[in-house]
mmCIF file of C-alpha atoms in Angstrom:
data_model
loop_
_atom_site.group_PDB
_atom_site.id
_atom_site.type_symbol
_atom_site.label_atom_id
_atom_site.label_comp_id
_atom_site.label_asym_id
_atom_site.label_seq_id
_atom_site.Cartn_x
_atom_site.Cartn_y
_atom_site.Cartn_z
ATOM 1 C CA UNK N 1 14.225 23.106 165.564
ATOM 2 C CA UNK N 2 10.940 21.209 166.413
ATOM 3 C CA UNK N 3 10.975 19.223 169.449
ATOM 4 C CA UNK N 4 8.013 17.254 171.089
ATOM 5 C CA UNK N 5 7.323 17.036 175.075
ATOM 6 C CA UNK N 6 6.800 14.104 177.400
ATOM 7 C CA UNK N 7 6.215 13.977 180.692
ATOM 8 C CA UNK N 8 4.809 11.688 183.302
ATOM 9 C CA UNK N 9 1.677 13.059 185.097
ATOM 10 C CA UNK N 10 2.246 13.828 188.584
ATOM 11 C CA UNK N 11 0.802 15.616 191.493
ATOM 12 C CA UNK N 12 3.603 18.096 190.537
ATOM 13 C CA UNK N 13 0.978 20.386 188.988
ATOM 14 C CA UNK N 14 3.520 23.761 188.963
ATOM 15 C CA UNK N 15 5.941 21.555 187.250
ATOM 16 C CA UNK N 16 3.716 20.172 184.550
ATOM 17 C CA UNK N 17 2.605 23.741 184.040
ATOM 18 C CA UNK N 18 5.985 25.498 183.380
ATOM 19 C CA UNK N 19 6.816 22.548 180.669
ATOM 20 C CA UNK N 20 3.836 23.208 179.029
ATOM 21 C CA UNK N 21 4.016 27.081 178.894
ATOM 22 C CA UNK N 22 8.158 26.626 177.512
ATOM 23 C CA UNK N 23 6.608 24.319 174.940
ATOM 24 C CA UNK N 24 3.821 26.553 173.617
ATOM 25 C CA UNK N 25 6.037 29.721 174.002
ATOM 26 C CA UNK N 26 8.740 27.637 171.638
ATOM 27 C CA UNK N 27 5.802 27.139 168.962
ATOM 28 C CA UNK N 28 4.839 30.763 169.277
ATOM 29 C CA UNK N 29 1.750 31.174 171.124
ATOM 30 C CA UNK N 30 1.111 34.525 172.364
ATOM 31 C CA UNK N 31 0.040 35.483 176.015
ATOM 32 C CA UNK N 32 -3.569 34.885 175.431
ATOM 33 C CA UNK N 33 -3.139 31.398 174.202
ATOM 34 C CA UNK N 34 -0.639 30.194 177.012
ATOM 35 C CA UNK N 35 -2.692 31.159 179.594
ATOM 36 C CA UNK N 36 -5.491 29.030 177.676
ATOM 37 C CA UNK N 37 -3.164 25.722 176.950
ATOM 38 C CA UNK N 38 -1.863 26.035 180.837
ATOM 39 C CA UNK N 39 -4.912 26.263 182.140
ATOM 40 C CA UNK N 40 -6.816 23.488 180.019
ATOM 41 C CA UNK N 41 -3.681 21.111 181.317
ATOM 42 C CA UNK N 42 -3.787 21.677 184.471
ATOM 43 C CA UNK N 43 -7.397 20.819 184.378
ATOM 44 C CA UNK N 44 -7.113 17.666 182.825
ATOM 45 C CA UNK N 45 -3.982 16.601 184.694
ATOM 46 C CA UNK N 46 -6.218 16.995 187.732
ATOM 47 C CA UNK N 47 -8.936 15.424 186.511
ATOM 48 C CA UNK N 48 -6.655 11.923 185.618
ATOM 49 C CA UNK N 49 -5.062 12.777 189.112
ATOM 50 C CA UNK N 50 -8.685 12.814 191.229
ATOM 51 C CA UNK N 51 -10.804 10.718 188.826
ATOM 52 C CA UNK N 52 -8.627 8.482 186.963
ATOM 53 C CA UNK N 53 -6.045 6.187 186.856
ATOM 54 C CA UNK N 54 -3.410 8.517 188.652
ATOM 55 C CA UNK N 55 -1.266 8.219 186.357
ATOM 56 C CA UNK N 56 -0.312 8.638 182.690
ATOM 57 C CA UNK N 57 1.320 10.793 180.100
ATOM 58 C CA UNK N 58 1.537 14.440 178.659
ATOM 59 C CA UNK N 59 2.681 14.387 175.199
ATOM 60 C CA UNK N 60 2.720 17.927 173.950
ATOM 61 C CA UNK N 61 3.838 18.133 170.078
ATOM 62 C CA UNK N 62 4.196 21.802 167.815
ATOM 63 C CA UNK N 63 2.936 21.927 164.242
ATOM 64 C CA UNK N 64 2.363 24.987 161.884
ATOM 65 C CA UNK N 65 -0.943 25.747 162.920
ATOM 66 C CA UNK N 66 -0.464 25.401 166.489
ATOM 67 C CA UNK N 67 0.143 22.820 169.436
ATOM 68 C CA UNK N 68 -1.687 19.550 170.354
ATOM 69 C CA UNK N 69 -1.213 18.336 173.898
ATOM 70 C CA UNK N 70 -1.907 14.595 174.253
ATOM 71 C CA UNK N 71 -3.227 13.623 177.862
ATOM 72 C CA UNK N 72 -2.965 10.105 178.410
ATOM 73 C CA UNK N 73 -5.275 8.571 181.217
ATOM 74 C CA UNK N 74 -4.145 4.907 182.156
ATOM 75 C CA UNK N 75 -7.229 4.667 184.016
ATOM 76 C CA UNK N 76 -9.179 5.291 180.580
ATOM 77 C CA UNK N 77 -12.660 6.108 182.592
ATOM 78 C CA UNK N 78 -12.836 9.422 180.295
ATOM 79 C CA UNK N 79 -16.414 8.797 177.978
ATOM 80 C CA UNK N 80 -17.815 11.153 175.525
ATOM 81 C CA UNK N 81 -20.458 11.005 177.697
ATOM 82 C CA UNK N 82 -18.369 13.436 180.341
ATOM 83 C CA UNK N 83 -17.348 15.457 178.019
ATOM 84 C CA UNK N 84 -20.667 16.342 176.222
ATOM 85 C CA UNK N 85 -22.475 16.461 179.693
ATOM 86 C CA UNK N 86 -19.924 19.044 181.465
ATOM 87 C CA UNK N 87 -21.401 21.844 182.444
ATOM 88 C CA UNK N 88 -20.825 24.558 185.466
ATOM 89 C CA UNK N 89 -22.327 24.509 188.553
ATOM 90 C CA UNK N 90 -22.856 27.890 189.751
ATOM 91 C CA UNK N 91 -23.406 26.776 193.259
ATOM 92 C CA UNK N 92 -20.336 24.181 193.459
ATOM 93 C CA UNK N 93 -16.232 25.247 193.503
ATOM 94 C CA UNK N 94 -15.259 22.100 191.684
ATOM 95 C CA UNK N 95 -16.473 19.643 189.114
ATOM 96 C CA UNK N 96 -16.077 21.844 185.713
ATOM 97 C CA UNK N 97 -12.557 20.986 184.299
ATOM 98 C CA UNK N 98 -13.912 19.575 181.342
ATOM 99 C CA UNK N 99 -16.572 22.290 180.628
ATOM 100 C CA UNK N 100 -13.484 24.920 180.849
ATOM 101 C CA UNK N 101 -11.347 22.637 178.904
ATOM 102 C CA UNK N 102 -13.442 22.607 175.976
ATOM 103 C CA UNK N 103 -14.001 26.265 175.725
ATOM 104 C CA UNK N 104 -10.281 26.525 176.347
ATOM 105 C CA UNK N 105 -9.209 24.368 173.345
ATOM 106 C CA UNK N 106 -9.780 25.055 169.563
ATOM 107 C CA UNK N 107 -11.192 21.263 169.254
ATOM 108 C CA UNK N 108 -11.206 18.427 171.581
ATOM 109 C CA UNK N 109 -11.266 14.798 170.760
ATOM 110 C CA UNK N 110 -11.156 11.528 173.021
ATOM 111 C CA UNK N 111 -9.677 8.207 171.654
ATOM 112 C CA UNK N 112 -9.841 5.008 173.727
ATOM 113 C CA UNK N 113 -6.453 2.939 173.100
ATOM 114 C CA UNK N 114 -4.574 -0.323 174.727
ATOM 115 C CA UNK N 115 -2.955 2.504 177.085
ATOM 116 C CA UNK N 116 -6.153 4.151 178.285
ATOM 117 C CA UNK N 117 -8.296 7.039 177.285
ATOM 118 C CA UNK N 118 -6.087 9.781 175.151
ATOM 119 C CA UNK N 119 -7.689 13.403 175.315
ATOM 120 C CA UNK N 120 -6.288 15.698 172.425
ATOM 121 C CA UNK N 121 -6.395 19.216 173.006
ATOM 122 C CA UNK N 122 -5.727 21.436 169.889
ATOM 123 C CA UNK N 123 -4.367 24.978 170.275
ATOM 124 C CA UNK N 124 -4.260 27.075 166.827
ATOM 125 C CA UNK N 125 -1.912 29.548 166.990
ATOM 126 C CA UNK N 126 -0.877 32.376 165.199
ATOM 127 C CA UNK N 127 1.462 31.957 161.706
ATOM 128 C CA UNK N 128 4.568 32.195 163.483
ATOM 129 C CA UNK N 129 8.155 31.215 163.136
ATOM 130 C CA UNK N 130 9.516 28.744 165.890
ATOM 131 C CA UNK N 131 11.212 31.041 168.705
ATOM 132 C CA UNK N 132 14.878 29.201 169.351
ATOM 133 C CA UNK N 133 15.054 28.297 173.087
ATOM 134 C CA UNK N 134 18.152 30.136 172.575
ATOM 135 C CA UNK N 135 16.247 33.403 171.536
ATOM 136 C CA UNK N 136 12.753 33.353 173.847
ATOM 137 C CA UNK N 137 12.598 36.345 176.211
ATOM 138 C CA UNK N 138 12.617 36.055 179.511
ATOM 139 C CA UNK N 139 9.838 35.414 181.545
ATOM 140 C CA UNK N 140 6.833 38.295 182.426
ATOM 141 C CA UNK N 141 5.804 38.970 185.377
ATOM 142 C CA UNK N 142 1.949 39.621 186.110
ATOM 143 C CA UNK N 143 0.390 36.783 184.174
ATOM 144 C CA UNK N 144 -3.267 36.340 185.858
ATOM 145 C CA UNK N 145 -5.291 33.131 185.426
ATOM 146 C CA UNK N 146 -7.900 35.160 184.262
ATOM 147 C CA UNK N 147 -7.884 32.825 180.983
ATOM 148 C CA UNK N 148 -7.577 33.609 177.286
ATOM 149 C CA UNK N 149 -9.523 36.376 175.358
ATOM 150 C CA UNK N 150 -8.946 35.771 171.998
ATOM 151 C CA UNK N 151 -11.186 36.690 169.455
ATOM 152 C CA UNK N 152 -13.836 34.328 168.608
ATOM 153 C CA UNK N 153 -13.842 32.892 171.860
ATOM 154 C CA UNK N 154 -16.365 33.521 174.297
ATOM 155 C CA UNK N 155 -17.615 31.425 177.599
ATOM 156 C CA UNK N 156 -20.761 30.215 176.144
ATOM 157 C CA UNK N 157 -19.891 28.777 172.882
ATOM 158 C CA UNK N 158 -19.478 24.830 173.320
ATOM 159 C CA UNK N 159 -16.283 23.818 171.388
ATOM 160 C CA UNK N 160 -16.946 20.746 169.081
ATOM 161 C CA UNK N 161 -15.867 16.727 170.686
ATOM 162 C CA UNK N 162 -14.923 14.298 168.926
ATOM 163 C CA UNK N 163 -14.725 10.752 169.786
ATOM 164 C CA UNK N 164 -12.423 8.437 167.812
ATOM 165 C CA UNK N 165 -13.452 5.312 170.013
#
């Protein structure tokens, strides 16, 4: 059974992240890749929440090859412009959500609609069978935000943007 996530963004940030993590876990992502999709949500559920419109919608959605998570800014002040500027700031403790996000995500793209600005992030994971709800194991303990370490990906390597504006 397939099922697709929505969820109004909030300042609820521990909420948004548990959704997220039972949605990718259901479309079998392993450790690794939960810790990536959590983490690249949170960031750009703060982001809307501190520089946007305060409001939107997460739209998460399992296919074959993966997960896409849909962040929906009503604000729509999100330009491929930020994304192709972010960089880190070794000096500063904020202000590199979107640099993280795109190292994060498999592919990133940024669409401009009646609703506001729509950032895609795309999540390839392994051949897997869906894991019933019914069937998932339960929870680990442990989990670090130390971030994902999956082959291929390392901290320098800019992931490709799209813009579909």
């Amino acid at each position: 059974m397939t099922f697709e996530l929505r969820c109004p963004i909030s300042p609820d940030l521990r909420y948004i992240r548990e959704l997220v993590r039972i949605h990718g876990e259901h479309h079998g992502l392993n450790d690794e890749q939960l810790e990536g999709l959590v983490l690249a949500v949170n960031e750009a559920v703060t982001n809307v929440l501190d520089h946007g419109g305060k409001a939107g919608r997460i739209t998460a959605r399992g296919h074959e090859h993966g997960v896409i998570i849909e962040i929906l800014d009503i604000g729509g002040r999100l330009t491929p412009e930020h994304l192709a500027a972010a960089t880190v700031d070794p000096t500063g403790s904020r202000g590199f959500g979107l640099w993280v996000i795109q190292r994060l995500c498999d592919d990133v793209t940024l669409e401009h609609t009646a609703s506001g600005s729509v950032l895609s992030l795309h999540f390839r994971g392994r051949p897997a069978a869906l894991i019933p709800l019914e069937h998932r194991s339960g929870r680990k303990s442990g989990r670090g935000a130390t971030g994902p370490t999956a082959p291929g990906l390392t901290p320098v390597r800019r992931r490709p943007v799209r813009s579909t504006s």
